[in-house]
Amino acid sequence: MKMKLYIISAWSILDPVYYTFTRLQYLKQTEKKKTIFRVRLTRYKGREVVLSDGTIIKKNDTLVKIHLHNVQLLKELYNINNDIKRAVVVYKKIKESLPYLASYVEQHKKKEQIKGIIGITMLNRGSERLGFESFSITSRLYIWFKQLALFPIFLISSSNPARQKNKSPNYLFMSTKSLLGKYGKV
């Protein structure tokens, strides 16, 4: 347990550097509600994907890439030893953050160009209840790169990582239409 605390502390120090180099932005939030997302616009480089609402996402389409604020999340999960309870906390945090993401898209100057949102995760169970659609990554090289990049967070966020060692990263998509319909202003 102490090793995880040291890793989280070191990550807390390095996170501002990571934040600067990745061009991420925080979503506007209230003092009481801190969102778990950091975002940036990106051009999609994967294979064509057709979402359930008919949205077609093609190479070079503009998407909002979402990143979980891992240090913040790990600090909140540190004292929870049950993976199911951890998953419930993560689910709630993401659900609470999605209206802020919808607001970000609604107010963005490139709103009309944004086709949807994209995330990459090794933990996608329950994402469909939030409105995400999961698609496998087809490039072996990109899978390997993402497994390497996501491994540290996966390792320290799971109480038994050996039991889940063969997890593969997936794309999570949600169309702008679905995001705004489900989480936007009423």
CSV table of C-alpha atoms in Angstrom, one decimal:
chain,number,residue,atom,x,y,z
A,1,MET,CA,0.0,0.0,0.0
A,2,LYS,CA,2.8,2.4,0.8
A,3,MET,CA,4.3,1.9,-2.7
A,4,LYS,CA,1.0,3.0,-4.3
A,5,LEU,CA,1.1,6.1,-2.1
A,6,TYR,CA,4.6,6.9,-3.2
A,7,ILE,CA,3.7,6.4,-6.9
A,8,ILE,CA,0.6,8.6,-6.5
A,9,SER,CA,2.7,11.3,-4.8
A,10,ALA,CA,5.4,11.2,-7.6
A,11,TRP,CA,2.6,11.3,-10.2
A,12,SER,CA,1.1,14.3,-8.5
A,13,ILE,CA,4.4,16.1,-9.0
A,14,LEU,CA,4.8,15.0,-12.6
A,15,ASP,CA,1.2,15.6,-13.6
A,16,PRO,CA,1.5,19.4,-14.3
A,17,VAL,CA,4.3,18.7,-16.7
A,18,TYR,CA,2.3,16.0,-18.5
A,19,TYR,CA,-0.7,18.4,-18.6
A,20,THR,CA,1.4,21.1,-20.2
A,21,PHE,CA,2.9,18.9,-22.9
A,22,THR,CA,-0.4,17.3,-23.9
A,23,ARG,CA,-2.3,20.5,-24.5
A,24,LEU,CA,-5.1,19.3,-22.3
A,25,GLN,CA,-7.7,21.7,-20.9
A,26,TYR,CA,-9.8,21.5,-17.8
A,27,LEU,CA,-13.6,21.7,-18.2
A,28,LYS,CA,-15.3,24.7,-16.5
A,29,GLN,CA,-16.6,23.5,-13.2
A,30,THR,CA,-18.1,24.7,-10.0
A,31,GLU,CA,-16.1,24.7,-6.7
A,32,LYS,CA,-18.3,21.9,-5.3
A,33,LYS,CA,-18.2,19.7,-8.4
A,34,LYS,CA,-14.8,18.9,-9.8
A,35,THR,CA,-14.9,17.1,-13.1
A,36,ILE,CA,-12.8,14.1,-13.7
A,37,PHE,CA,-12.1,15.0,-17.4
A,38,ARG,CA,-9.4,16.9,-19.1
A,39,VAL,CA,-9.9,17.4,-22.8
A,40,ARG,CA,-8.5,18.5,-26.1
A,41,LEU,CA,-9.6,18.6,-29.7
A,42,THR,CA,-8.0,16.0,-31.9
A,43,ARG,CA,-8.2,14.7,-35.4
A,44,TYR,CA,-9.3,11.0,-35.5
A,45,LYS,CA,-6.7,8.7,-37.2
A,46,GLY,CA,-8.4,5.3,-36.9
A,47,ARG,CA,-10.6,3.3,-39.1
A,48,GLU,CA,-14.1,4.4,-40.0
A,49,VAL,CA,-16.6,3.8,-37.3
A,50,VAL,CA,-20.4,4.0,-37.5
A,51,LEU,CA,-22.2,4.8,-34.3
A,52,SER,CA,-25.7,3.5,-33.3
A,53,ASP,CA,-27.3,6.9,-34.0
A,54,GLY,CA,-25.9,6.8,-37.6
A,55,THR,CA,-22.9,9.2,-37.0
A,56,ILE,CA,-20.0,8.2,-39.2
A,57,ILE,CA,-16.6,9.0,-37.8
A,58,LYS,CA,-13.9,9.0,-40.4
A,59,LYS,CA,-10.2,9.7,-40.6
A,60,ASN,CA,-9.4,13.4,-39.8
A,61,ASP,CA,-12.8,14.1,-38.3
A,62,THR,CA,-12.7,16.5,-35.3
A,63,LEU,CA,-13.3,14.9,-31.9
A,64,VAL,CA,-13.0,15.9,-28.3
A,65,LYS,CA,-10.5,13.5,-26.7
A,66,ILE,CA,-11.2,12.9,-23.1
A,67,HIS,CA,-8.6,12.0,-20.5
A,68,LEU,CA,-9.4,11.0,-17.0
A,69,HIS,CA,-7.6,13.1,-14.4
A,70,ASN,CA,-5.9,10.0,-13.0
A,71,VAL,CA,-4.1,11.5,-10.1
A,72,GLN,CA,-7.3,13.1,-8.8
A,73,LEU,CA,-9.1,9.8,-9.3
A,74,LEU,CA,-6.4,7.7,-7.7
A,75,LYS,CA,-6.3,9.9,-4.6
A,76,GLU,CA,-10.1,9.4,-4.2
A,77,LEU,CA,-9.8,5.6,-4.7
A,78,TYR,CA,-6.7,5.1,-2.5
A,79,ASN,CA,-8.6,3.9,0.6
A,80,ILE,CA,-11.1,1.7,-1.3
A,81,ASN,CA,-9.9,-1.9,-1.5
A,82,ASN,CA,-12.9,-3.4,-3.3
A,83,ASP,CA,-12.7,-3.3,-7.2
A,84,ILE,CA,-16.5,-3.2,-7.4
A,85,LYS,CA,-16.7,-0.2,-5.1
A,86,ARG,CA,-13.9,1.5,-7.1
A,87,ALA,CA,-15.8,0.9,-10.3
A,88,VAL,CA,-18.9,2.5,-8.8
A,89,VAL,CA,-17.0,5.6,-7.8
A,90,VAL,CA,-15.4,5.9,-11.2
A,91,TYR,CA,-18.8,5.4,-12.9
A,92,LYS,CA,-20.4,8.1,-10.7
A,93,LYS,CA,-17.5,10.6,-11.3
A,94,ILE,CA,-17.7,10.1,-15.1
A,95,LYS,CA,-21.5,10.5,-15.0
A,96,GLU,CA,-21.2,13.7,-13.0
A,97,SER,CA,-18.6,15.1,-15.4
A,98,LEU,CA,-20.5,14.4,-18.6
A,99,PRO,CA,-22.8,17.5,-18.4
A,100,TYR,CA,-19.7,19.7,-18.1
A,101,LEU,CA,-18.3,18.0,-21.2
A,102,ALA,CA,-21.6,18.7,-23.0
A,103,SER,CA,-21.4,22.3,-21.9
A,104,TYR,CA,-17.8,22.5,-23.3
A,105,VAL,CA,-18.9,21.2,-26.7
A,106,GLU,CA,-22.0,23.4,-26.7
A,107,GLN,CA,-19.9,26.5,-26.1
A,108,HIS,CA,-16.9,25.6,-28.3
A,109,LYS,CA,-16.2,27.8,-31.2
A,110,LYS,CA,-15.8,24.7,-33.4
A,111,LYS,CA,-19.0,23.1,-32.2
A,112,GLU,CA,-20.3,22.5,-35.7
A,113,GLN,CA,-17.1,20.6,-36.6
A,114,ILE,CA,-17.0,18.3,-33.5
A,115,LYS,CA,-18.4,14.9,-34.5
A,116,GLY,CA,-18.2,13.4,-31.1
A,117,ILE,CA,-16.0,12.4,-28.2
A,118,ILE,CA,-13.3,9.7,-27.9
A,119,GLY,CA,-11.5,8.1,-25.1
A,120,ILE,CA,-9.1,5.1,-24.9
A,121,THR,CA,-9.4,2.8,-21.9
A,122,MET,CA,-8.7,-0.7,-20.7
A,123,LEU,CA,-11.6,-0.4,-18.3
A,124,ASN,CA,-14.8,-0.1,-20.4
A,125,ARG,CA,-17.3,-2.2,-18.5
A,126,GLY,CA,-20.5,-0.2,-17.9
A,127,SER,CA,-19.5,2.5,-20.4
A,128,GLU,CA,-22.6,1.8,-22.6
A,129,ARG,CA,-24.9,2.8,-19.7
A,130,LEU,CA,-23.3,6.2,-19.9
A,131,GLY,CA,-23.9,6.4,-23.7
A,132,PHE,CA,-20.5,5.3,-24.9
A,133,GLU,CA,-19.9,2.8,-27.7
A,134,SER,CA,-16.8,0.6,-27.5
A,135,PHE,CA,-14.8,-0.4,-30.5
A,136,SER,CA,-11.6,-2.4,-30.7
A,137,ILE,CA,-8.4,-0.9,-31.8
A,138,THR,CA,-7.1,-2.7,-34.9
A,139,SER,CA,-3.5,-1.5,-35.1
A,140,ARG,CA,-1.3,-4.0,-33.2
A,141,LEU,CA,1.4,-1.3,-32.8
A,142,TYR,CA,-1.1,1.2,-31.3
A,143,ILE,CA,-2.5,-1.5,-29.0
A,144,TRP,CA,1.0,-2.2,-27.7
A,145,PHE,CA,1.7,1.5,-27.3
A,146,LYS,CA,-1.5,2.1,-25.4
A,147,GLN,CA,-1.1,-0.9,-23.2
A,148,LEU,CA,2.4,0.4,-22.2
A,149,ALA,CA,1.0,3.9,-21.6
A,150,LEU,CA,-2.0,2.8,-19.6
A,151,PHE,CA,-0.3,0.0,-17.6
A,152,PRO,CA,0.9,2.2,-14.7
A,153,ILE,CA,-2.6,3.5,-14.0
A,154,PHE,CA,-4.1,0.0,-14.5
A,155,LEU,CA,-1.5,-1.5,-12.1
A,156,ILE,CA,-2.1,0.9,-9.2
A,157,SER,CA,-5.9,1.2,-9.7
A,158,SER,CA,-6.6,-2.5,-9.5
A,159,SER,CA,-6.5,-4.5,-6.2
A,160,ASN,CA,-5.6,-7.6,-8.2
A,161,PRO,CA,-4.0,-6.7,-11.6
A,162,ALA,CA,-2.7,-10.2,-12.3
A,163,ARG,CA,-6.3,-11.5,-12.5
A,164,GLN,CA,-7.0,-9.0,-15.3
A,165,LYS,CA,-3.7,-9.1,-17.1
A,166,ASN,CA,-5.0,-9.7,-20.7
A,167,LYS,CA,-7.0,-6.5,-20.9
A,168,SER,CA,-6.7,-4.7,-24.2
A,169,PRO,CA,-7.4,-1.0,-24.7
A,170,ASN,CA,-10.5,0.0,-26.6
A,171,TYR,CA,-11.8,3.2,-28.2
A,172,LEU,CA,-14.9,4.7,-26.5
A,173,PHE,CA,-17.0,6.9,-28.7
A,174,MET,CA,-20.1,9.1,-28.2
A,175,SER,CA,-21.5,11.3,-30.9
A,176,THR,CA,-22.0,14.9,-30.3
A,177,LYS,CA,-25.7,14.4,-30.9
A,178,SER,CA,-25.9,11.7,-28.2
A,179,LEU,CA,-23.8,13.7,-25.7
A,180,LEU,CA,-25.9,16.8,-26.1
A,181,GLY,CA,-29.1,14.8,-26.1
A,182,LYS,CA,-28.3,13.0,-23.0
A,183,TYR,CA,-26.2,15.5,-21.0
A,184,GLY,CA,-26.8,18.9,-22.6
A,185,LYS,CA,-29.0,21.7,-21.5
A,186,VAL,CA,-32.7,20.8,-21.4
